[in-house]
Coordinates of C-alpha atoms and ligand atoms in Angstrom, one line a residue:
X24 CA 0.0 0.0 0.0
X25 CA 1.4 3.3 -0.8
X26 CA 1.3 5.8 1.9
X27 CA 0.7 8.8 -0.3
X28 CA -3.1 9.0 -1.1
X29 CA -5.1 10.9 -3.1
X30 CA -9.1 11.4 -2.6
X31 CA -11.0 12.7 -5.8
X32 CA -14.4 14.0 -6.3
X33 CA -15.5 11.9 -9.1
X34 CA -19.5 13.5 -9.7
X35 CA -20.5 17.2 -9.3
X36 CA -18.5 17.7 -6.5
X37 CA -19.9 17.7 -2.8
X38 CA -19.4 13.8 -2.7
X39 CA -17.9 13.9 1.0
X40 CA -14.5 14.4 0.0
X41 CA -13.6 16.4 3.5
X42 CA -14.8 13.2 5.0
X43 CA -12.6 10.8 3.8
X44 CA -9.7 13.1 4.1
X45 CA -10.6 13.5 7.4
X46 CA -10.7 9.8 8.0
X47 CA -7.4 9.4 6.6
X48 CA -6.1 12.4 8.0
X49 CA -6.3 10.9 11.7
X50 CA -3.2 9.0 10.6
X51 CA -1.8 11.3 7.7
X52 CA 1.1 13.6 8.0
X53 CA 0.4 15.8 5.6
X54 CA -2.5 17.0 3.9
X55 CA -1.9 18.8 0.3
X56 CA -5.3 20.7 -1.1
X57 CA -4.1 21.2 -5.2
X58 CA -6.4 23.6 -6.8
X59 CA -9.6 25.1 -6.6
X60 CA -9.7 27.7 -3.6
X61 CA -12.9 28.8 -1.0
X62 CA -15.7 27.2 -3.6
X63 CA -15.3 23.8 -2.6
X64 CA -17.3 23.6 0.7
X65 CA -16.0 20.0 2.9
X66 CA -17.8 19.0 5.6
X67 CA -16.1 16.8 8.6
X68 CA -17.8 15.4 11.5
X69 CA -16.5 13.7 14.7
X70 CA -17.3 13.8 18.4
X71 CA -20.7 15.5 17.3
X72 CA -18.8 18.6 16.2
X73 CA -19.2 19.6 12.8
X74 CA -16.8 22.1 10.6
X75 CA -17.0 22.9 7.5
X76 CA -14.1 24.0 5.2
X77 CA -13.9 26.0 2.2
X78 CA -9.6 26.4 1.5
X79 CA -8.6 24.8 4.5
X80 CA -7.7 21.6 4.1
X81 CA -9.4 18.8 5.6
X82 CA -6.6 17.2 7.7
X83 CA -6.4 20.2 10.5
X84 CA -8.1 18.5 13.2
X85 CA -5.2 16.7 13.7
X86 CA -2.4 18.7 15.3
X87 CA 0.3 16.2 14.1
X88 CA -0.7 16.7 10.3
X89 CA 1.1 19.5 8.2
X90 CA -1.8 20.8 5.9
X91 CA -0.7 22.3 2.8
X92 CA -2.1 24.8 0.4
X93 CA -0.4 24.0 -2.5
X94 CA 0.7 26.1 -5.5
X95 CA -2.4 25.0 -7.7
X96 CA -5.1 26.5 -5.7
X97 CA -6.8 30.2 -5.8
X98 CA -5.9 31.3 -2.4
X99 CA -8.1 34.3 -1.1
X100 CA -6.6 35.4 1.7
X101 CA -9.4 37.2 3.2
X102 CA -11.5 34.2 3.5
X103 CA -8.3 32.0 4.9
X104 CA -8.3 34.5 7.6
X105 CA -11.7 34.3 8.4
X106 CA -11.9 30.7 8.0
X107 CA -9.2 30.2 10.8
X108 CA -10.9 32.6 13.1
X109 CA -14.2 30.6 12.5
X110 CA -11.9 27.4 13.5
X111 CA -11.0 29.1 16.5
X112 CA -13.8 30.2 17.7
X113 CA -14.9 26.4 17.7
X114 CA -12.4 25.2 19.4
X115 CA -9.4 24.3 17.3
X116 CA -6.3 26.3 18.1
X117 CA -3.4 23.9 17.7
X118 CA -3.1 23.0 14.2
X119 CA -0.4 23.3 11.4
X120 CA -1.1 25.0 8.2
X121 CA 1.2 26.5 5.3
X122 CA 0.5 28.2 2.0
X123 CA 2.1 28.2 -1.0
X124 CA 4.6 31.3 -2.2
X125 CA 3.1 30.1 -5.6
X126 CA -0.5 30.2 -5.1
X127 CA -2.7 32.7 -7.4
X128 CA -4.2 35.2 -4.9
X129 CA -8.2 35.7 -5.5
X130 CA -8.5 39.4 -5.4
X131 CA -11.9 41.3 -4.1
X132 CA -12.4 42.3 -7.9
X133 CA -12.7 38.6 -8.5
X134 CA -15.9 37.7 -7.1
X135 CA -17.4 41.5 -8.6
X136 CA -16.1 40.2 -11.9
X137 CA -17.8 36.6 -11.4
X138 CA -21.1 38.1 -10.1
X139 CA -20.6 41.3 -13.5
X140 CA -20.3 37.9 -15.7
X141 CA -22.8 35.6 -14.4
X142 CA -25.2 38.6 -15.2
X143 CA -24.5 39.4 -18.2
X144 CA -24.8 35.8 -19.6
X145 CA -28.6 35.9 -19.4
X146 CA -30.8 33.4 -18.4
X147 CA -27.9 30.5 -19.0
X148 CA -25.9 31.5 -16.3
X149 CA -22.8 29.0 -15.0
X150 CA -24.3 28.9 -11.3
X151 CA -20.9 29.7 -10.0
X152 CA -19.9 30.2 -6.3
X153 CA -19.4 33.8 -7.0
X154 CA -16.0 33.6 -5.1
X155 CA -14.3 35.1 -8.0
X156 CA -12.4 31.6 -8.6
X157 CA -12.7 31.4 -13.0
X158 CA -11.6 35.3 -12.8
X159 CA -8.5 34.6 -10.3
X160 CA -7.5 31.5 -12.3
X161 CA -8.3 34.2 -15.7
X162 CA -5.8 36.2 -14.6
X163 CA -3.1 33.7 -13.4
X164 CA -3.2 32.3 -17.1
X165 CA -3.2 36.0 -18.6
X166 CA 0.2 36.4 -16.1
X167 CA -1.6 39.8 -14.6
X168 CA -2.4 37.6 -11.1
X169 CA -0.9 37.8 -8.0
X170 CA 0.5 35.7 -6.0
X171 CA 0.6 34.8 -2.3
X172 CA 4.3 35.2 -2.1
X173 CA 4.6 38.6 -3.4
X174 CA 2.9 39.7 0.1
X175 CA 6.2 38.7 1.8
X176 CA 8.0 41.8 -0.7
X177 CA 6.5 44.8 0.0
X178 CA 8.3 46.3 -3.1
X179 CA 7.2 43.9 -5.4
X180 CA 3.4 43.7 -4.3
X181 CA 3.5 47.1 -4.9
X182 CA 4.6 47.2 -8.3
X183 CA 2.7 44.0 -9.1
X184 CA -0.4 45.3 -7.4
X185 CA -0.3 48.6 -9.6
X186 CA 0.2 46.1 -13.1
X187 CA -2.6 44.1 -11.9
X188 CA -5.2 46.9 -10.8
X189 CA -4.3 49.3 -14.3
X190 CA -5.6 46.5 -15.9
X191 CA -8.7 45.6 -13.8
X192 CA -9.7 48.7 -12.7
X193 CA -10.0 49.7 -16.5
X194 CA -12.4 46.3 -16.8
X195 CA -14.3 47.2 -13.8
X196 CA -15.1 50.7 -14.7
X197 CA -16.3 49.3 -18.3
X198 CA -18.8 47.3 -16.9
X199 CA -19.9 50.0 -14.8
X200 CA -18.8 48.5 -11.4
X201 CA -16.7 50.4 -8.4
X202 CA -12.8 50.8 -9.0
X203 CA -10.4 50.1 -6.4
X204 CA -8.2 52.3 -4.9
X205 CA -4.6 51.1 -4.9
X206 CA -3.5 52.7 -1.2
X207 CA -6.2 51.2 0.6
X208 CA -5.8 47.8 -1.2
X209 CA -1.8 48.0 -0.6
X210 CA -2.4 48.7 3.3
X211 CA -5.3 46.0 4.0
X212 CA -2.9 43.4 2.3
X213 CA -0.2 44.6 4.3
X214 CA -2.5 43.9 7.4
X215 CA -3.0 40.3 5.7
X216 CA 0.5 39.9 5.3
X217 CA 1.3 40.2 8.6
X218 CA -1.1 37.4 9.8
X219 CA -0.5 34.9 7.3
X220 CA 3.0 36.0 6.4
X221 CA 4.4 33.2 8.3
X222 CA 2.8 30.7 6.9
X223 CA 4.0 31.3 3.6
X224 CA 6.8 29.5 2.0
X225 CA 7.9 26.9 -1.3
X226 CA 5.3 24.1 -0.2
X227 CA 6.6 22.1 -2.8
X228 CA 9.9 22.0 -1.6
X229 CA 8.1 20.8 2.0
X230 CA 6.2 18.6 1.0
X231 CA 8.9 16.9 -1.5
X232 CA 11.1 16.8 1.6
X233 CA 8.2 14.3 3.2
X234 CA 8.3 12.5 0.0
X235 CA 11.3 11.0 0.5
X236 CA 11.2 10.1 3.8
X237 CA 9.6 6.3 3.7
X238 CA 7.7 6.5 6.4
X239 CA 5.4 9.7 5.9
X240 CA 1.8 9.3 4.7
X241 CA 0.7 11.9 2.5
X242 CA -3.0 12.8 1.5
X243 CA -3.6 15.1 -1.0
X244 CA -7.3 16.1 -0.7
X245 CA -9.1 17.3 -4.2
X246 CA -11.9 19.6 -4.6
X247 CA -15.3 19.9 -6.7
X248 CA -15.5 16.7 -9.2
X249 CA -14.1 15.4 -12.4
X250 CA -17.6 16.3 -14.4
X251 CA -16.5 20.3 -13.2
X252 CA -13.1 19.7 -14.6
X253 CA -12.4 22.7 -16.7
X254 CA -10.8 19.9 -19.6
X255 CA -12.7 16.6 -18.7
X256 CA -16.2 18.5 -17.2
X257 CA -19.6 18.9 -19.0
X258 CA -18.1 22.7 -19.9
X259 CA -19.0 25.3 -20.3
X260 CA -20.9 24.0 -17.0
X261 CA -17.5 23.6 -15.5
X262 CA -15.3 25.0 -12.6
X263 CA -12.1 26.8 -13.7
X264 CA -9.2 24.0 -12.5
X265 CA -9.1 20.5 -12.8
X266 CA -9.5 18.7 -10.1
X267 CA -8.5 15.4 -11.7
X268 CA -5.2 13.4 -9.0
X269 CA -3.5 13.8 -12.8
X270 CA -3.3 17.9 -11.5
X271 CA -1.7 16.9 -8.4
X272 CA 1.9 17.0 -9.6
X273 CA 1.3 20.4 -10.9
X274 CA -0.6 21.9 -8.2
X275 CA 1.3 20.6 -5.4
X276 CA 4.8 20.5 -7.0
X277 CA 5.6 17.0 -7.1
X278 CA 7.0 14.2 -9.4
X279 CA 4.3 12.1 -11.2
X280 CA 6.1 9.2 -10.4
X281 CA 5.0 9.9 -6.6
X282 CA 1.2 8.9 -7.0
X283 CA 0.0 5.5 -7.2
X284 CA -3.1 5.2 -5.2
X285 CA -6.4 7.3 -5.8
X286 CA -9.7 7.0 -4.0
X287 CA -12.6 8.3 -5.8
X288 CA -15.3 9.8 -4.0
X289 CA -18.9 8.9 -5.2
X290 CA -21.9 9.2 -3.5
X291 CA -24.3 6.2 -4.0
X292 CA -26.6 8.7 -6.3
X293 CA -25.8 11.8 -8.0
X294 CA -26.2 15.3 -7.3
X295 CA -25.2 18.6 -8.5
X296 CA -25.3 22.1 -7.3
X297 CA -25.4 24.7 -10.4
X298 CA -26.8 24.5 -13.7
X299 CA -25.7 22.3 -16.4
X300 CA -26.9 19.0 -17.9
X301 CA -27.1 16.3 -15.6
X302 CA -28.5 12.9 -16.9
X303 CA -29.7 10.7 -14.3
X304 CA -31.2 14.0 -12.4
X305 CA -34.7 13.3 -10.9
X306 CA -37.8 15.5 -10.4
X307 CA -40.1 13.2 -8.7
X308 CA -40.8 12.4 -5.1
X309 CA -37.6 10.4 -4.5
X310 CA -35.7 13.4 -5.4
X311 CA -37.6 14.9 -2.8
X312 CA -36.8 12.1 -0.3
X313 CA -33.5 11.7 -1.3
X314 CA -32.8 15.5 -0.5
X315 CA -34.2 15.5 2.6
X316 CA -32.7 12.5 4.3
X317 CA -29.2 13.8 2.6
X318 CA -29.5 17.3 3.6
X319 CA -28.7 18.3 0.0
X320 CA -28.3 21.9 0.0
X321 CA -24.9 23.0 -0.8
X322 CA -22.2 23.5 2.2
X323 CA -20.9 27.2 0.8
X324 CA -24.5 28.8 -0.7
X325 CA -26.8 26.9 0.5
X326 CA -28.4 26.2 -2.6
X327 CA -30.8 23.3 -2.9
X328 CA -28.8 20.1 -4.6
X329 CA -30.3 18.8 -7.7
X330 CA -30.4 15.3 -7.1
X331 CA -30.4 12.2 -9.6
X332 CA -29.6 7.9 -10.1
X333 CA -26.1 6.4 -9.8
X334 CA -24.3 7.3 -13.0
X335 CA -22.1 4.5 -14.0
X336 CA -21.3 6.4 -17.6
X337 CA -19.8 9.4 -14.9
X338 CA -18.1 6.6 -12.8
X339 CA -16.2 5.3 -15.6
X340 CA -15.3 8.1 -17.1
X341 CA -13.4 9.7 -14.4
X342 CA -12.1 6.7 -13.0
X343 CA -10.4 6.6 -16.3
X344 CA -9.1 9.8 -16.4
X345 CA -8.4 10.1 -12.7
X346 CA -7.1 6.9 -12.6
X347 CA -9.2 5.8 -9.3
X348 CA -8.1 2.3 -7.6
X349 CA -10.9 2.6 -5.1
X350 CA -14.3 3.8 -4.8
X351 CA -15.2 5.6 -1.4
X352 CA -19.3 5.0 -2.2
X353 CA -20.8 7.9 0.3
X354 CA -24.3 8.8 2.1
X355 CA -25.1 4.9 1.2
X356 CA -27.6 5.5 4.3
X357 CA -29.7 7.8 2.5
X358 CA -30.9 5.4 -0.3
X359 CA -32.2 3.4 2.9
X360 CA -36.1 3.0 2.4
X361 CA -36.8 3.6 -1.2
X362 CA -38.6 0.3 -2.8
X363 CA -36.4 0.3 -5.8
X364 CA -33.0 1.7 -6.6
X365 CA -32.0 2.2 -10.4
X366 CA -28.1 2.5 -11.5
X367 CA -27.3 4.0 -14.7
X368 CA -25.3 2.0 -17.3
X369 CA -25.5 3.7 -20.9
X370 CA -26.6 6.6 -22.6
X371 CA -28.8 6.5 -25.6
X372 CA -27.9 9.3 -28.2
X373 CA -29.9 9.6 -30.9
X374 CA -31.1 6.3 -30.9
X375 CA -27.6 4.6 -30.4
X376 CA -26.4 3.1 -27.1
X377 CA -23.3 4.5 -25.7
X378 CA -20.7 4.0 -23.3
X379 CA -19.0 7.3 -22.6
X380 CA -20.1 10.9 -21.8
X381 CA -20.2 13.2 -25.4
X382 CA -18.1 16.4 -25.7
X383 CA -20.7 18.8 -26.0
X384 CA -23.7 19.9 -23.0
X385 CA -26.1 19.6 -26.4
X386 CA -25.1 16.2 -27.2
X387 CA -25.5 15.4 -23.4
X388 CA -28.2 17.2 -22.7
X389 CA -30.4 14.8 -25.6
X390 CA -28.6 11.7 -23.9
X391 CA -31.0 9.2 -22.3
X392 CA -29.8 7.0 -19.2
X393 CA -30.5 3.3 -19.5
X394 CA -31.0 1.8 -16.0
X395 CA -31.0 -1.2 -14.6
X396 CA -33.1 -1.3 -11.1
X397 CA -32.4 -3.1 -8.0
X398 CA -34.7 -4.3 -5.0
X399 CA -34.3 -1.5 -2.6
X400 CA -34.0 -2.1 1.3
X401 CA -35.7 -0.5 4.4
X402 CA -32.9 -0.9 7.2
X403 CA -31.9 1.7 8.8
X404 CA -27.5 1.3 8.3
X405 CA -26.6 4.2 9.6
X406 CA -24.7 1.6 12.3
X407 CA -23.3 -0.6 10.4
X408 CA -19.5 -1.4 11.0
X409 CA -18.9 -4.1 8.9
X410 CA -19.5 -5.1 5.0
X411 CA -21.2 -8.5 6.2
X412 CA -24.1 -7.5 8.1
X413 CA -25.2 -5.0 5.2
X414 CA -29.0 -5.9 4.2
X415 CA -28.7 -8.4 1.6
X416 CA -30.3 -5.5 -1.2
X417 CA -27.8 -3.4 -0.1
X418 CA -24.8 -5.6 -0.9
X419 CA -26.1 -6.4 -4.3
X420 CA -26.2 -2.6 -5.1
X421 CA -22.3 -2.5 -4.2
X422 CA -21.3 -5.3 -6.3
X423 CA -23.0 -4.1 -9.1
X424 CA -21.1 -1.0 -8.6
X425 CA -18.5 -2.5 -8.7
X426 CA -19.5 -4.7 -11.8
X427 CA -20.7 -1.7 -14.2
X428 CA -17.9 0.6 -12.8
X429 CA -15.0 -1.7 -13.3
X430 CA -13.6 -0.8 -9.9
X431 CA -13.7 -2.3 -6.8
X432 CA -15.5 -0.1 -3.6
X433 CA -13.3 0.1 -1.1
X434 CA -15.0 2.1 1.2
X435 CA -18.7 2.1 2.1
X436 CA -19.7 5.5 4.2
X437 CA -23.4 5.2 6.1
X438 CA -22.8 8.5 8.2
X439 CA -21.7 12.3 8.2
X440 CA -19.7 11.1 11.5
X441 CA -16.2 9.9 11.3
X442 CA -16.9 6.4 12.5
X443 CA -19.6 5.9 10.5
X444 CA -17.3 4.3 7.9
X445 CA -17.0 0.8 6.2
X446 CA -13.8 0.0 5.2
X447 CA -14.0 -3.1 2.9
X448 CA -10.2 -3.1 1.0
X449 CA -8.3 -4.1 4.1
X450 CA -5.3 -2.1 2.2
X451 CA -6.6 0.9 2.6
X452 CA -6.0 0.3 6.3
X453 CA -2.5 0.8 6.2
X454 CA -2.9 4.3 5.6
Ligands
GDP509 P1 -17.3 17.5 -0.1 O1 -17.4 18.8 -0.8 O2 -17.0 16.4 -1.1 O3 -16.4 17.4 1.0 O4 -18.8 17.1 0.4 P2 -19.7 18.1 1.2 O5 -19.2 18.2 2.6 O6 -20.0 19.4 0.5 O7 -21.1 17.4 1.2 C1 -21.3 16.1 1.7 C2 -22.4 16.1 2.8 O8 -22.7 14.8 3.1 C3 -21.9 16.7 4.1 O9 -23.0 17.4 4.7 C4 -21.5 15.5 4.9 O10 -21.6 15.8 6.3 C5 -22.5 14.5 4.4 N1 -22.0 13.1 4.4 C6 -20.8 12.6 4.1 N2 -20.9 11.3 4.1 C7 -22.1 10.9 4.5 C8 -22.8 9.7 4.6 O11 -22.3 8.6 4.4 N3 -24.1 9.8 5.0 C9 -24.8 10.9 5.2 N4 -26.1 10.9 5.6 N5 -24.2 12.1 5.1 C10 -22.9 12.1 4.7
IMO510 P1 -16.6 20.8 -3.3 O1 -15.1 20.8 -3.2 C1 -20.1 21.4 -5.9 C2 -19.8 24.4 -9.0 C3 -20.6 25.6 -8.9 C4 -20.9 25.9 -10.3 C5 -19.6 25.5 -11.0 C6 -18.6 26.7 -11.2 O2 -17.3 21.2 -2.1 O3 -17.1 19.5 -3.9 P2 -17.1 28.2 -9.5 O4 -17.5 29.0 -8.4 O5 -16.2 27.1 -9.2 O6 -16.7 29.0 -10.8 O7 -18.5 27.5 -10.0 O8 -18.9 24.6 -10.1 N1 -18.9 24.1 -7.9 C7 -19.1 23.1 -7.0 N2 -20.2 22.3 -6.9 N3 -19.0 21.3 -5.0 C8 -18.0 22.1 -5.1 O9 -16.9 22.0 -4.4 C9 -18.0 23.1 -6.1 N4 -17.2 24.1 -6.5 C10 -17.7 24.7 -7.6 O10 -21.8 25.3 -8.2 O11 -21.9 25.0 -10.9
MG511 MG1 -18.8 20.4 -0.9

């Protein structure tokens, strides 16, 4: 078993990534988040606390873990701050937490400029976060961004700041929205600078000195989901990053050739926050039921989850192009009561059976799932430790996850809690 792991949303995101990271983290030494920034909402649960984190990674409960924000991420300072005062104030005060010197810095003209484009698309609108993270990322790619390390050279974030704000101020004022002015942005990130100044540094150079020690177990902890990858995704309906394990070498700053195991994160339906096609999505009463006993209303807006079937088309896409060994199958407990259960196998597109997702939102958008349905079960599981004394329903469901997905589930999750966690691949242990 390797002991560097990573844990991949492989739906529309919100599959209870922050969980498992959490799970893992109990024994991880280091926790690396690799892109994305404060959109990705993770929720972890233990001793009937519950946190939830937006940039933070999801190892900091443990004050023995090194949590990383690596290079790959948006980083908005702002919201790091307030994040950490948030963890304080429930509790948590003895943690360790470092952020890239190579991060792109989400700026406050960001979210204006997500919220300015959002509006003007009309009535087909992307649904972002509004967090400002497809401008930040915009503007790292156009080389006009910021970056967390130039707040540790006052000189520099100067002259950067002044290159950066000629340039947005000018697209602010065009689409008739306030301007910034530079003084007061220079002295507020001063302010930040001296609170998170120390926590800055090379994070790739850190976390490369715990890859070669043999003994340290390394998580790297992805955000959103493979279908909002901005490459892989159903795009336009996409985030701006990809949060694929294949970005982890980039966004943390590693060799390839480090990563060999990747858990991907699937709830035992679907659901997705945002617009954007979504074939297995359901408008009937088990929606309904499905969102209520899974609480689906997104962690960072609050929005109302769309909710749909198992999508095994999804599932094998993006364990092929993640590369997933394991599936971590998540809020299993919810499906718990409903008389029949249906899994997704194939689309039909335009009267032809297929096997993979099509490029374009039209093409999807005409594609038609082709179930196959299962007896459901009634048991409450919610308390269930151990594969074996799953309802007998319940167990077929996983193996024919496992049969229509290609890949084995090593993880069954029947709980927000910590504990309430199945592990069936008894390597996944040894993490
Ligand atoms: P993430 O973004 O992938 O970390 O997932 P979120 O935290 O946004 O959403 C997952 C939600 O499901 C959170 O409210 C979790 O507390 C909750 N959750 C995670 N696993 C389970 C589970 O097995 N059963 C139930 N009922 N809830 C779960
Ligand atoms: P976690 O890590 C679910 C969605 C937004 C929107 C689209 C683009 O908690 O799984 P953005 O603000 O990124 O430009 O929005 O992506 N989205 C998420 N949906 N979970 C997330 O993160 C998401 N992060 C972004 O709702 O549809
Ligand atoms: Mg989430």
């Amino acid at each position: 078993m390797s002991q560097r792991l990573v844990v991949v949303g492989s739906q529309w995101g919100d599959e209870g990534k922050g969980k498992i990271t959490d799970y893992f983290a109990c024994r991880a030494d280091m926790v690396v988040r690799y892109q994305g920034g404060n959109n990705a909402g993770h929720t972890v649960m233990f001793d009937g606390h519950k946190y939830s984190l937006q940039s933070i990674p999801s190892g900091i409960f443990n004050p023995a873990t090194v949590n990383v924000m690596g290079n790959g991420m948006v980083v908005n300072p702002v919201s790091v701050i307030a994040e950490l005062q948030k963890l304080h104030d429930q509790g948590l005060t003895d943690y360790q937490l470092f952020i890239s010197d190579r991060a792109a810095m989400v700026m406050p003209w960001h979210s204006d400029l997500d919220g300015a484009y959002e509006n003007m698309k009309g009535g087909k609108q992307i649904g972002t976060t509004k967090k400002g993270i497809g401008p930040a990322y915009c503007d790292k790619y156009s080389r006009i961004g910021l970056r967390m390390g130039d707040l540790l050279d006052p000189e520099y974030f100067a002259e950067r700041l002044r290159a950066a704000m000629d340039v947005k101020n000018m697209e602010l004022r065009m689409l008739g929205l306030e301007t910034y002015d530079f003084d007061k942005v220079y002295d507020t990130y001063m302010e930040i600078a001296s609170v998170l100044g120390s926590r800055i540094c090379d994070t790739s150079a850190l976390i490369n000195e715990y890859l070669v020690m043999p003994d340290k177990k390394i998580l790297f902890e992805g955000a959103q989901g493979m279908m909002l990858c901005i490459d892989h995704g159903t795009y336009p309906f996409v985030t701006s990053s990809s949060p694929s394990a294949a970005s982890v070498p980039v966004g943390a700053g590693i060799s390839p050739k480090w990563i060999d195991n990747v858990v991907g994160v699937a709830k035992a339906y679907c659901t997705r926050v945002g617009e954007g096609p979504f074939p297995t999505e359901l408008h009937d009463h088990i929606a309904e039921e499905i969102r209520e006993r899974g609480h689906e209303y997104g962690t960072v807006t609050g929005r109302p989850r769309r909710v749909g079937w198992f999508d095994a088309v999804v599932a094998r896409y993006t364990s092929r192009l993640a590369g997933i060994d394991n599936w971590a199958l998540m809020l299993f407990d919810v499906l718990s009561g409903l008389d029949k259960v249906k899994i997704c196998t194939n689309y039909e597109l335009d009267g032809k059976i297929i096997d993979n997702p099509p490029a374009t939102i039209a093409m999807l958008a005409r594609c038609k799932p082709v179930y196959i349905e299962l007896e459901g079960w009634k048991e409450d599981i919610s308390d269930v430790k151990d594969f074996n004394d799953l309802p007998e329903a319940a167990k077929a469901y996983v193996r024919k996850v496992e049969e229509v997905t290609g890949v084995k589930v090593g993880i069954i999750s029947v709980g927000p809690d910590r504990k309430q966690t199945i592990i069936i691949d008894e390597k996944l242990r040894e993490f």
